[in-house]
C-alpha atoms as one frame of an Amber mdcrd trajectory, in Angstrom:
protein
   0.280  -0.063   0.183   1.123   3.796  -1.152   0.301   7.102   0.170  -1.132
   5.712   4.186   2.546   6.094   5.600   3.172   2.065   5.935   6.241   1.571
   3.609   6.117  -0.792   1.281   5.239  -5.082   0.944   8.818  -6.697   0.712
   8.956 -10.157  -0.768   8.769 -11.542   2.184   5.685 -10.417   3.868   7.594
  -7.187   6.056   6.936  -3.821   5.736  10.210  -1.140   4.524   9.936   1.758
   6.420   8.474   5.425   4.904  11.000   7.041   3.050  12.094  10.345   4.499
  14.272  12.713   2.928  17.245  12.473   1.337  19.596  14.274  -1.064  19.134
  13.896  -4.457  21.836  14.513  -6.998  25.252  15.652  -6.167  24.756  16.350
  -2.925  21.840  18.710  -2.998  20.012  19.245   0.469  16.411  18.169   0.716
  14.059  20.693   0.823  11.319  18.978   2.631  13.094  20.233   6.525  13.751
  23.593   5.383  10.119  24.332   4.478   9.002  23.121   7.260  11.296  24.771
   9.190  10.102  27.943   7.652   6.548  27.526   8.420   7.819  27.017  12.121
   9.392  30.436  11.520   6.881  32.853  10.495   3.943  31.072  12.055   2.424
  31.364  16.231   2.334  28.653  18.378  -1.560  28.883  18.061  -1.366  28.588
  13.884   1.538  25.471  14.496  -0.962  23.607  16.333  -3.353  24.044  13.325
  -1.268  22.241  11.020  -0.136  20.040  13.340  -3.732  18.872  14.070  -4.620
  19.169   9.752  -0.831  16.763   9.343  -1.953  14.202  11.261  -4.562  13.655
   9.129  -2.784  13.640   6.104  -2.512   9.731   4.171   0.275  12.081   2.133
   1.216  14.917   0.252  -1.876  14.307  -2.182  -4.884  14.351   0.446  -7.745
  16.664  -0.795  -7.703  17.728   3.217  -4.646  19.633   2.096  -5.295  21.740
  -0.953  -8.637  22.922   0.392  -6.866  24.154   3.103  -3.382  25.752   1.372
  -6.018  27.521  -1.079  -8.020  28.858   2.132  -5.006  30.937   3.577  -5.649
  34.748   3.180  -2.309  35.393   4.645   0.250  37.073   2.393   2.580  34.513
   0.754   1.037  31.619   2.847  -0.682  29.264   0.336   3.083  29.375  -1.683
   5.045  28.524   1.146   2.353  25.533   1.931   2.671  24.859  -2.088   6.774
  24.626  -1.951   5.914  22.451   1.096   4.101  19.857  -0.363   6.411  19.976
  -3.857   9.395  18.941  -0.914   6.907  16.015   0.593   6.040  14.752  -2.680
   9.239  14.627  -3.491  11.536  13.620  -1.397   8.875  11.599   0.932   6.018
  11.002  -0.818   5.302   7.171   1.419   5.648   9.562   5.008   2.415  10.451
   6.493   1.428  13.416   7.328   1.443  12.703  10.686   5.618  12.439  10.936
   5.386  15.901   9.326   3.257  17.431  12.521   5.932  15.659  15.067   8.922
  17.392  13.583   6.741  20.465  13.659   6.198  19.687  17.354   9.387  18.804
  17.393  10.514  22.868  16.261   7.832  24.329  18.621   9.157  22.776  21.779
  11.970  24.050  21.421  13.145  28.207  22.073  13.339  29.893  19.028  14.939
  33.572  18.473  12.055  35.869  17.042  13.116  36.789  13.574  12.022  40.121
  12.620   9.056  40.015  10.658   8.789  42.082   7.240   5.950  44.240   7.258
   4.869  45.378   3.737   1.623  48.357   2.517   0.642  48.324  -1.057  -0.019
  45.806  -4.167   1.785  42.330  -2.275   4.794  40.792  -4.658   5.091  36.623
  -3.647   8.811  37.168  -3.161   8.600  37.381   0.275   6.535  36.443   3.686
   4.908  39.585   4.479   2.099  40.802   6.623   0.226  43.679   6.182   0.609
  47.111   7.671  -2.719  47.280   8.916  -3.075  43.735  10.143   0.029  44.407
  11.779  -0.751  47.118  13.598  -3.897  46.431  15.416  -2.076  43.010  16.368
   0.831  44.780  18.103  -1.306  47.591  19.914  -3.576  44.086  21.430  -1.013
  42.224  22.234   0.106  45.522  25.201  -0.311  43.929  28.967   0.569  46.989
  30.729   1.802  50.136  28.074   1.448  51.219  24.576   4.104  53.419  23.583
   3.077  54.959  19.870   4.473  57.653  17.451   3.241  59.145  14.663   4.419
  61.597  11.774   0.301  62.348  10.670  -2.429  60.731  11.653  -5.658  60.204
   9.662  -8.722  58.039   9.816  -7.660  54.524  10.777 -10.372  54.115  12.509
  -9.447  50.238  13.608  -6.451  51.531  14.917  -8.103  53.982  17.238 -10.103
  50.686  17.797  -7.747  49.440  19.667  -6.023  52.163  21.327  -8.871  52.700
  23.082 -10.008  48.842  23.377  -6.264  49.130  25.640  -7.064  51.634  27.385
 -10.542  50.522  28.345  -8.448  47.395  30.025  -6.190  49.159  31.351  -3.006
  49.675  29.687  -1.510  52.948  30.015  -1.118  54.487  26.546   1.340  57.446
  25.407   1.345  58.784  21.528   4.420  61.296  20.445   2.544  63.320  17.521
   3.809  66.182  15.209   2.108  69.209  16.503   2.765  70.778  12.680   0.217
  67.674  10.792  -2.641  68.571  12.863  -2.713  64.393  14.214  -3.935  64.374
  17.837  -7.052  65.290  15.489  -7.330  61.607  14.631  -7.491  60.362  18.700
 -10.390  63.498  19.460 -12.316  60.968  20.228  -9.719  58.158  23.093 -10.326
  59.165  26.900  -8.440  61.400  29.272  -6.604  59.198  30.065  -4.510  58.570
  26.887  -1.701  60.668  27.027  -1.087  62.622  24.046   2.522  64.165  23.469
   4.130  67.072  21.267   7.483  68.654  20.850   8.194  71.577  22.734  10.326
  73.286  20.446   8.638  73.941  17.024  11.557  74.810  14.937  13.776  71.818
  16.542  12.916  69.530  14.006   9.725  67.767  13.626   8.873  64.426  15.009
   9.210  61.496  12.425   9.481  58.562  13.712   7.037  55.570  13.118   6.432
  52.993  16.003   4.142  50.849  17.711   5.493  49.502  21.169   4.011  47.143
  22.924   5.353  47.080  26.847   8.756  46.269  26.108   9.173  42.828  24.025
   7.154  44.223  20.970   7.858  46.627  18.546   6.800  48.183  14.643   8.884
  50.412  12.764   7.953  50.826   9.224   7.646  53.989   6.957   3.861  54.274
   7.327   1.944  56.902   9.779  -1.130  56.233  10.709  -3.060  57.324   8.128
  -5.693  55.076   6.534  -3.911  55.172   2.938  -0.930  54.500   4.663  -1.598
  51.599   6.691  -3.837  49.688   3.102  -3.077  51.415   0.139   0.600  53.070
   0.104   3.623  51.171  -0.399   5.332  50.997   2.879   8.220  48.779   4.543
   8.003  47.965   8.259   9.543  44.596  10.327   8.383  44.141  13.929  10.566
  42.937  16.626   9.976  41.230  19.098  13.735  40.900  20.184  13.632  42.108
  24.624  17.510  43.425  23.663  16.345  45.641  20.268  13.116  46.763  22.034
  13.621  47.473  25.527  16.277  50.102  24.152  13.924  51.757  21.975  11.523
  51.775  24.178  13.901  53.566  27.445  14.745  56.113  24.867  11.048  57.109
  23.388  10.333  57.057  27.453  13.226  59.677  28.362  11.759  62.407  25.170
   8.810  62.044  27.352  10.426  62.749  30.652   9.733  66.506  31.734  12.595
  66.851  33.339  13.842  66.759  29.155  12.362  68.860  27.956  12.042  67.751
  24.642   8.502  66.724  24.422   5.249  67.898  26.805   1.955  66.213  26.604
  -1.169  67.966  25.545
């Protein structure tokens, strides 16, 4: 029987083991391990578990369940990654059951792993690299704050989903600081937020502008990029950013902006 992961019957009645990935031709390394590693690197823990659950139900790379799951993915580039994983599985280990791949994912998930920098874009999407959309990432980072949220933007307009998410954060007790450029009237976009949300402007109007774009949740996650908090920047403009989850990078970054709003330093004033 093939395609079930049971291996093949030998003439003496015993079964051979399912084939596992091996390099093919002139020492070419197997692609399946790297495809699985890339999925583990990209997906959060809950999404990896969901993929594991799917894989345990698959008989092989041509199982229709996998095809339907792949087509249903809306995250930019994820369907392509799954297709590449499936192609490598079919080429290198077609007799390996999905449960074998699920075990690999579970093993990687159980190990401590560095949090990679994640690419974020607005505007047209290409299949070149796995990316996430600015609008969704901004909301996700705001939502992940437990105690403190620090946001800097040169301009702000519309962005109702972002404003609503900031209000929700303040409602659950998160301390919110918004550092905004006064000359763009960015503060007007947040006029509906509760009074406990602190808004800050530069103290010296002629000493340059606040041009930074940052969303920092507590001290664990920072979203840095070119996009302002406007509808066009979050969705239509060609913008680029990264999400950083390395505490060694995020903590001093947050400390710097906390220093900027420190009253003794006379850099920012509360509006």
